[in-house]
Short mmCIF file of C-alpha atoms and ligand atoms in Angstrom, two decimals:
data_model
loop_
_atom_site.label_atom_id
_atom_site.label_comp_id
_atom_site.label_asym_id
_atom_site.label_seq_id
_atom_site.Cartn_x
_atom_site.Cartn_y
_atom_site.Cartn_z
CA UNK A 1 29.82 17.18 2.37
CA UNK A 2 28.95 17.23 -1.23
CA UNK A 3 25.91 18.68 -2.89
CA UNK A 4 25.39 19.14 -6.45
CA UNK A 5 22.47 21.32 -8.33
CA UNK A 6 19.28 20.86 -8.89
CA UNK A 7 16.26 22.37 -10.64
CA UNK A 8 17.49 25.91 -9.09
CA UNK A 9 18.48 24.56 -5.61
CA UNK A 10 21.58 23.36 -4.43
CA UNK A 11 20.95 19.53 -3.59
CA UNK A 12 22.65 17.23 -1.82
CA UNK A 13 24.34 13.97 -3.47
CA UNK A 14 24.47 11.33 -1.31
CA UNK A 15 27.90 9.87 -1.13
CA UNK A 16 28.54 6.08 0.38
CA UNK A 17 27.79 6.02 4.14
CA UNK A 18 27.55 2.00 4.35
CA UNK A 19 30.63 2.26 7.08
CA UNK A 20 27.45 3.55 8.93
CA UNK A 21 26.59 0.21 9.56
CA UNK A 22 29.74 -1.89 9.99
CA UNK A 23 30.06 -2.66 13.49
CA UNK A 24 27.25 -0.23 14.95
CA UNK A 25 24.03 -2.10 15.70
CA UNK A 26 20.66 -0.57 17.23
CA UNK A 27 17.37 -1.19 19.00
CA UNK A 28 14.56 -0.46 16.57
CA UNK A 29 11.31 -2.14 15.47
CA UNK A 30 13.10 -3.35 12.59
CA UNK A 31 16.71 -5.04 12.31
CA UNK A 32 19.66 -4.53 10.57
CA UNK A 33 20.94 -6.22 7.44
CA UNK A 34 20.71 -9.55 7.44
CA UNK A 35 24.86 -11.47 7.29
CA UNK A 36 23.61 -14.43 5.10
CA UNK A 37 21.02 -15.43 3.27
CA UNK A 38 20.35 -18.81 5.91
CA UNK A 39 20.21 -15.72 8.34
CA UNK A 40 17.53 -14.16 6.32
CA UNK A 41 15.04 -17.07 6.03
CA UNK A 42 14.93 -18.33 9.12
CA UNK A 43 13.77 -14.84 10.45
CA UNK A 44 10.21 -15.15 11.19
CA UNK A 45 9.98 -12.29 12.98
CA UNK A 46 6.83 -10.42 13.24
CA UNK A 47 8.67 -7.20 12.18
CA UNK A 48 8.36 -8.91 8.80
CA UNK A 49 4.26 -9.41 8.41
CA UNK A 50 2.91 -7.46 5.42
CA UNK A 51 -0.49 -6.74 7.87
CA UNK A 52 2.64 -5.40 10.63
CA UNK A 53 4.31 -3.20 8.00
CA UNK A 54 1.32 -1.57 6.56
CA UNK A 55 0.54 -0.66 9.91
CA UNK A 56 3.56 1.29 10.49
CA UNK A 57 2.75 2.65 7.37
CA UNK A 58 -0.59 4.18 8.23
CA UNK A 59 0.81 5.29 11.49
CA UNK A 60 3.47 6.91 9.13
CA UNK A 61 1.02 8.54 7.98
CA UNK A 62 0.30 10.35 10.30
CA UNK A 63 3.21 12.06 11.58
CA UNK A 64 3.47 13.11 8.10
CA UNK A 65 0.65 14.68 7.82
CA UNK A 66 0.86 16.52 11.62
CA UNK A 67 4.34 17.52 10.29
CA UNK A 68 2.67 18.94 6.83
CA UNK A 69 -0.16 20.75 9.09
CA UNK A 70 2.85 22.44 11.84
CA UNK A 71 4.64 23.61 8.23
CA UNK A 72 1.77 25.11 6.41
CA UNK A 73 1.50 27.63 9.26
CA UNK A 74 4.18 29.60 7.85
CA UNK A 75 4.97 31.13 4.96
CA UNK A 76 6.80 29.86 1.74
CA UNK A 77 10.15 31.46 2.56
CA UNK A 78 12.02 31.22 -0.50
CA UNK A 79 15.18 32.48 1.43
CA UNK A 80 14.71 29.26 3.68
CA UNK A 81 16.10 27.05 -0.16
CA UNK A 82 18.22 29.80 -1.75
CA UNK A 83 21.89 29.41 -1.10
CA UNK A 84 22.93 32.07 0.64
CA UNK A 85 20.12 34.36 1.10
CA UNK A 86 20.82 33.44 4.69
CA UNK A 87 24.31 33.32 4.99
CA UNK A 88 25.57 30.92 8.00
CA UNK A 89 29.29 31.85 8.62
CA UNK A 90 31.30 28.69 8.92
CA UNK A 91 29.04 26.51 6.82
CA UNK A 92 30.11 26.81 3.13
CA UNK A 93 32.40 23.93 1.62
CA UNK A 94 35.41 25.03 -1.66
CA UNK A 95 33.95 28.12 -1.81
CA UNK A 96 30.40 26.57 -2.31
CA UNK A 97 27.53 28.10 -0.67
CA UNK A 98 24.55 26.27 1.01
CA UNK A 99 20.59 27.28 1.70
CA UNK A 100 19.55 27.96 5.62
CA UNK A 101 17.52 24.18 4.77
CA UNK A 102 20.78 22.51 3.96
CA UNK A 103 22.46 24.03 7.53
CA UNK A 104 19.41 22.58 9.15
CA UNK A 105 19.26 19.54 7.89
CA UNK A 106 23.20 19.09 8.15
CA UNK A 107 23.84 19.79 11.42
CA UNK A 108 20.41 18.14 12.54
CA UNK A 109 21.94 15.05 10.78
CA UNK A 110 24.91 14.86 12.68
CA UNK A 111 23.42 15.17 15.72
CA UNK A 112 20.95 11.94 15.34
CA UNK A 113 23.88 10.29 14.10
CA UNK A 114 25.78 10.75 17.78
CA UNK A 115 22.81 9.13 18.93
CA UNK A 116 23.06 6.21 16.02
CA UNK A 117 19.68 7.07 14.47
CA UNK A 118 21.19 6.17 11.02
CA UNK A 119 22.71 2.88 12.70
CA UNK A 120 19.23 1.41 12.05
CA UNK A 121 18.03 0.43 8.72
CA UNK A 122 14.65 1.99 8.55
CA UNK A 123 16.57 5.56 8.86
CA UNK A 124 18.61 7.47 6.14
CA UNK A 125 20.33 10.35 5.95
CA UNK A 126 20.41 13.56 3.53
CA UNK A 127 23.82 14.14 3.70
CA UNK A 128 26.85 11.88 5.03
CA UNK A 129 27.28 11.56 8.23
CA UNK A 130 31.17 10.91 10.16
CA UNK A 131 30.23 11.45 13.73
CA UNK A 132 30.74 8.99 16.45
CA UNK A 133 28.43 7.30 18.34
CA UNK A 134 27.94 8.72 21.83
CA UNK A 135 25.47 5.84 22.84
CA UNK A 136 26.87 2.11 22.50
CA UNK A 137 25.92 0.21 19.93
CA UNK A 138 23.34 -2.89 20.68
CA UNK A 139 22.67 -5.73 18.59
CA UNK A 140 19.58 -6.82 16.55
CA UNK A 141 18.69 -9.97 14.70
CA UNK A 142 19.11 -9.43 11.13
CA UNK A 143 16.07 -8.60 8.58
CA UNK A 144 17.03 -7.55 5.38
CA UNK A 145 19.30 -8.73 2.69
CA UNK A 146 22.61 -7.63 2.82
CA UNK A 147 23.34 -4.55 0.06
CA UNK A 148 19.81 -2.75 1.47
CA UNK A 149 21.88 -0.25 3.08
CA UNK A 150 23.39 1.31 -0.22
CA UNK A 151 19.62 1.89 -0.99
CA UNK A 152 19.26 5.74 -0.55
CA UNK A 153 16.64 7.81 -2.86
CA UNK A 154 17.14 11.05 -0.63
CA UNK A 155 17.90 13.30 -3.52
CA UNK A 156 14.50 12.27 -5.11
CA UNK A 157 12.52 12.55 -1.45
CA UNK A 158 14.28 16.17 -1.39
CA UNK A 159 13.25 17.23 -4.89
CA UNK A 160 9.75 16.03 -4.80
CA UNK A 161 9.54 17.89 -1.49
CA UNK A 162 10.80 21.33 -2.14
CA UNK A 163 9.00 21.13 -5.77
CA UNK A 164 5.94 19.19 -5.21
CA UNK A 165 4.80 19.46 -1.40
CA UNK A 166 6.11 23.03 0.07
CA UNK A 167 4.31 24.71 -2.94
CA UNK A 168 1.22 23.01 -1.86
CA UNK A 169 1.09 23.01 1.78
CA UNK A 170 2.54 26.49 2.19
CA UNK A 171 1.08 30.24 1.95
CA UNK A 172 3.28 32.24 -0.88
CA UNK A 173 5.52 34.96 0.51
CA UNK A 174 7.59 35.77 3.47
CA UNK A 175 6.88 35.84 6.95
CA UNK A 176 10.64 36.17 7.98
CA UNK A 177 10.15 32.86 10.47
CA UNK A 178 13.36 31.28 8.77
CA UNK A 179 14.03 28.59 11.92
CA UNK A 180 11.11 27.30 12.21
CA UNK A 181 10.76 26.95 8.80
CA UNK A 182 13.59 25.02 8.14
CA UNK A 183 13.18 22.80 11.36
CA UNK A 184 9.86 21.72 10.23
CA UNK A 185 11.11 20.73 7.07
CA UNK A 186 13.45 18.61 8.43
CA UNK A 187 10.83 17.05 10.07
CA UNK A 188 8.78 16.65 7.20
CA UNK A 189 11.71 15.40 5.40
CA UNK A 190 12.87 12.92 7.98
CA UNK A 191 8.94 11.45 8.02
CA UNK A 192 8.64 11.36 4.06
CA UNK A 193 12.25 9.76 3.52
CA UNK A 194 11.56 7.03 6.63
CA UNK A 195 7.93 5.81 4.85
CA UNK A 196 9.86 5.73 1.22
CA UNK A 197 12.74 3.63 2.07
CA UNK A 198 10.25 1.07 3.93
CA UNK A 199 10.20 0.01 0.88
CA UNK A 200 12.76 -2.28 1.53
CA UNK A 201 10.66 -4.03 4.43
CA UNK A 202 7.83 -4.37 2.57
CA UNK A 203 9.70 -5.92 -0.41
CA UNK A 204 11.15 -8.31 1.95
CA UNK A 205 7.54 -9.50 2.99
CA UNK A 206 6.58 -9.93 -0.37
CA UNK A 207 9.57 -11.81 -1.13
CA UNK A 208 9.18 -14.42 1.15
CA UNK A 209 5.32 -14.74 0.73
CA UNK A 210 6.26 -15.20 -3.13
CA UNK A 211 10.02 -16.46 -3.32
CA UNK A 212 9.50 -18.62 -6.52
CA UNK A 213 7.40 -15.85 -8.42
CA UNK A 214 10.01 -13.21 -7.49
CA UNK A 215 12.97 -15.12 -7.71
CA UNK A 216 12.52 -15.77 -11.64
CA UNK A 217 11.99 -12.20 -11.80
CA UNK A 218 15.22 -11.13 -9.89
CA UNK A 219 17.14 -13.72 -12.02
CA UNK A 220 16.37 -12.12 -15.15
CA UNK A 221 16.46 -8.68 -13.61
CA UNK A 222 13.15 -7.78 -14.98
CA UNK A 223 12.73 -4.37 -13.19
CA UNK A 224 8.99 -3.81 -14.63
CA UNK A 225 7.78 -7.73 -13.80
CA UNK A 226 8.62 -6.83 -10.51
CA UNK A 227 7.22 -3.65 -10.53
CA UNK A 228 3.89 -5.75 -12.12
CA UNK A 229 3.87 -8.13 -9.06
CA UNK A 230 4.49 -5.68 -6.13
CA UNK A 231 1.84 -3.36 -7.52
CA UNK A 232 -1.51 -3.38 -5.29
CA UNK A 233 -4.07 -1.17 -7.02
CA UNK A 234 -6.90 -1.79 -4.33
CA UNK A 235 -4.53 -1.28 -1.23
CA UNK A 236 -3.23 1.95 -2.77
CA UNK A 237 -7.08 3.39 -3.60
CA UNK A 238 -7.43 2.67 0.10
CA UNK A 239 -3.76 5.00 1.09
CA UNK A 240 -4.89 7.56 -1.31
CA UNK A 241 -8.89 7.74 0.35
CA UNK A 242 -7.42 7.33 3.61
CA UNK A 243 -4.78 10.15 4.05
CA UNK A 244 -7.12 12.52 2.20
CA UNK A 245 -9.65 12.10 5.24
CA UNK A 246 -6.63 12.38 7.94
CA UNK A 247 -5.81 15.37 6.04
CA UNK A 248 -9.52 16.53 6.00
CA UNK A 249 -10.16 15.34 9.86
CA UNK A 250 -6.57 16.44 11.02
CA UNK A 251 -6.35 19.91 9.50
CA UNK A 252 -9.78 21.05 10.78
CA UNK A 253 -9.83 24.74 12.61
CA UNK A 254 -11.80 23.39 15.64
CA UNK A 255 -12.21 27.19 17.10
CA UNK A 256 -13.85 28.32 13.95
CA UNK A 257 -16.48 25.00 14.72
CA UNK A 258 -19.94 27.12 15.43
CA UNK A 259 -20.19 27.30 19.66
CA UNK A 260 -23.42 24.55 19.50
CA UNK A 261 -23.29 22.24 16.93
CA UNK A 262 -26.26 20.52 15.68
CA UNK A 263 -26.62 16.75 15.07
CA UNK A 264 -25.97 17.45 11.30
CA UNK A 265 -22.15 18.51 12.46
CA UNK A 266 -20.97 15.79 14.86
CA UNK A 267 -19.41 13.52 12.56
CA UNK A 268 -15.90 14.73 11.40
CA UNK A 269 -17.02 14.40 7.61
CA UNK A 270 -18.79 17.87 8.03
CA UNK A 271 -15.72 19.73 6.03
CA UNK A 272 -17.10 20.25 2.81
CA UNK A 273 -20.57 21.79 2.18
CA UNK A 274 -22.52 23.43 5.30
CA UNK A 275 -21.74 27.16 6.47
CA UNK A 276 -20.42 25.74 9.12
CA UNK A 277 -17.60 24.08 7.36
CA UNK A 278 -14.12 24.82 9.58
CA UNK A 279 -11.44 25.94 7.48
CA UNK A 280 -8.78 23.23 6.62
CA UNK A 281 -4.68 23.57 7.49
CA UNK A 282 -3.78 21.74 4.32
CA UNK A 283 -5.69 20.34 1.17
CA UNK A 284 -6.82 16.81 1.64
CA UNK A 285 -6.57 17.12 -2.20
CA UNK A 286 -2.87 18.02 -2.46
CA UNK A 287 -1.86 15.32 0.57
CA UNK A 288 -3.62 12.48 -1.50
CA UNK A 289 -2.25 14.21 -4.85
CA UNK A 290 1.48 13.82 -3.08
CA UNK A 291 1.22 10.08 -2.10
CA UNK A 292 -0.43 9.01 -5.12
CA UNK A 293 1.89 10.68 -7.51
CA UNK A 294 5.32 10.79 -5.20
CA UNK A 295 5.05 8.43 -2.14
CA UNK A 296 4.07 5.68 -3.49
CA UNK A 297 5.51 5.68 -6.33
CA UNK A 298 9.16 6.16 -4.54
CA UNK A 299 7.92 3.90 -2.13
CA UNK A 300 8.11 0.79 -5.11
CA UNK A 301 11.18 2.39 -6.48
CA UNK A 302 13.09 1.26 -3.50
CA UNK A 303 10.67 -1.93 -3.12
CA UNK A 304 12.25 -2.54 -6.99
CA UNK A 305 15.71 -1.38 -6.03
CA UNK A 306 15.29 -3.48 -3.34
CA UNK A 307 14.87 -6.53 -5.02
CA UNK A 308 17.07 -5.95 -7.60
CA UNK A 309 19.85 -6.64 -5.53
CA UNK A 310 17.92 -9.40 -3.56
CA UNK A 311 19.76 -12.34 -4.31
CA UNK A 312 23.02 -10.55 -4.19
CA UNK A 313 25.23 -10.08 -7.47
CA UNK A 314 24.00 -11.74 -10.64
O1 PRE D 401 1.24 -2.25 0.82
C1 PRE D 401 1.90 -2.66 -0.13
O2 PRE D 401 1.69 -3.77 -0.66
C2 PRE D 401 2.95 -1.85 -0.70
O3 PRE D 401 3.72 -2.31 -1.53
C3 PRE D 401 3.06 -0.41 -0.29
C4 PRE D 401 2.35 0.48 -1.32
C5 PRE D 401 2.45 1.92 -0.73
O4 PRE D 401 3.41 2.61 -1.03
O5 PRE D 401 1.57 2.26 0.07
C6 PRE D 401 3.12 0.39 -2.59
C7 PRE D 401 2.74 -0.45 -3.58
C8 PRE D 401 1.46 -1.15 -3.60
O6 PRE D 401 0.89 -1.07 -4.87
C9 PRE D 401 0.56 -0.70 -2.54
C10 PRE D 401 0.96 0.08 -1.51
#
């Protein structure tokens, strides 16, 4: 394990971890790497629609959301990030100490890996993972170039988390519930790194819908043409407006709903104005503040990355 600091907390570096895929195949919605680029093309799976992705996407959504709503019932926890507030005998590396969210995280990690969770390419891990696979592996057509699987932004999906979203979802102080802190960030982790790095799908759509365009583009390595061309300004008004109302609808208090409602408070956009306004989990504000200043963004960082490397070496 290797972690290095940053911005206060320990954080982990992501070593190499492409043996992950050599050899170990899985069942998942989306395939593996792609061996060759004739491979690649003549993949017309459905997996691969820009309408299909985007709806894994929303669904994405929300068990990001539900996973922001189960965390923001407990308190900030600062111990939960500070290496060794909670100390955890046995897990310390060279003399270096780790935060109760690292221990988590880690040994959570190594457990989905048994079951080959990072075996499939719409999954990446914090840390490295070395254990065996205790299912067998099972084989997949291919999907995405070959090189995707170096693609990791983990370290960024941590930082923006601990700085930008536990801050914002959570109530300052200390309630002293340190597990279920930390296992809910996992979760919360696990759901914001899986909807970043499917990136790399929905490059892959957009590359074959517009291989000339994107082509020149990858040839002369143009990072910010490609950033131009990938960039959606109308679907990503409709992300930002959307998750705001699941946050609004999601995060509602039914029991403090009055016992009869009128007519006036039926529909689920009654959250804002009346007396009768139930009180809200989370801030719609902050959850469409987070994907339109973090998500996305690192979402077409690793559609960029992605593409970079599309065409393999240049
Ligand atoms: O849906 C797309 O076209 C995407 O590339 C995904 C996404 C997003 O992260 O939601 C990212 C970039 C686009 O500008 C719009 C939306």
């Amino acid at each position: 394990m290797s972690v290095c600091k940053h911005a206060g907390h320990q954080q982990v570096r992501l070593g190499g971890h492409s043996h992950l895929y050599n050899g170990y195949r899985r069942i998942s919605a989306v395939p593996r790497a792609a061996t060759s680029e004739r491979d690649l093309m003549k993949d017309s799976s459905p997996a691969l629609s820009l309408d299909n992705i985007r709806s894994s996407l929303i669904r994405q959504e929300d068990t990001i959301i539900f996973n922001f709503i189960e965390r923001a019932q407990f308190a900030k926890n600062d111990a939960v990030y500070t290496p060794d507030a909670v100390p955890v005998p046995g897990f310390d590396s060279q003399g270096q100490r780790y935060s109760l969210l690292q221990y988590v995280l880690h040994e959570t990690e190594q457990l989905h890996a048994k079951l080959r969770r990072y075996t499939s390419p719409d999954e990446h891990p914090f840390f490295e993972v070395a254990a065996p696979l205790v299912l067998p592996p099972i084989t997949y057509p291919p999907i995405l170039a070959p090189g995707a699987e170096k693609i990791n932004i983990n370290d960024q999906v941590m930082l923006v988390y601990l700085s930008e979203v536990l801050p914002g979802i959570t109530p300052p102080g200390d309630d002293s519930n340190y597990g279920s802190a930390g296992v809910l960030d996992v979760l919360c982790l696990q759901a914001l790194s899986k909807r970043i790095h499917y990136g790399k799908f929905v490059a892959e759509a957009k590359f074959r819908s517009q291989t000339q365009e994107y082509t020149r583009l990858i040839q002369a390595q143009d990072a910010d043409g490609i950033m131009a061309l990938l960039t959606d300004k109308a679907v990503e008004k409709k992300v930002v407006d959307r998750v705001r109302l699941k946050a609004a609808t999601f995060g509602q208090d039914i029991s403090s709903a009055p016992d009869t409602p009128t007519s006036a408070h039926t529909s689920t956009h009654h959250f804002s104005t009346t007396t009768t306004t139930p009180k809200l989990k989370i801030s719609p504000d902050l959850v469409a503040k987070v994907y339109q200043d973090w998500v996305m963004p690192l979402t077409k960082k690793v559609e960029v990355l992605y593409l970079l490397q599309r065409l393999g070496p240049m």
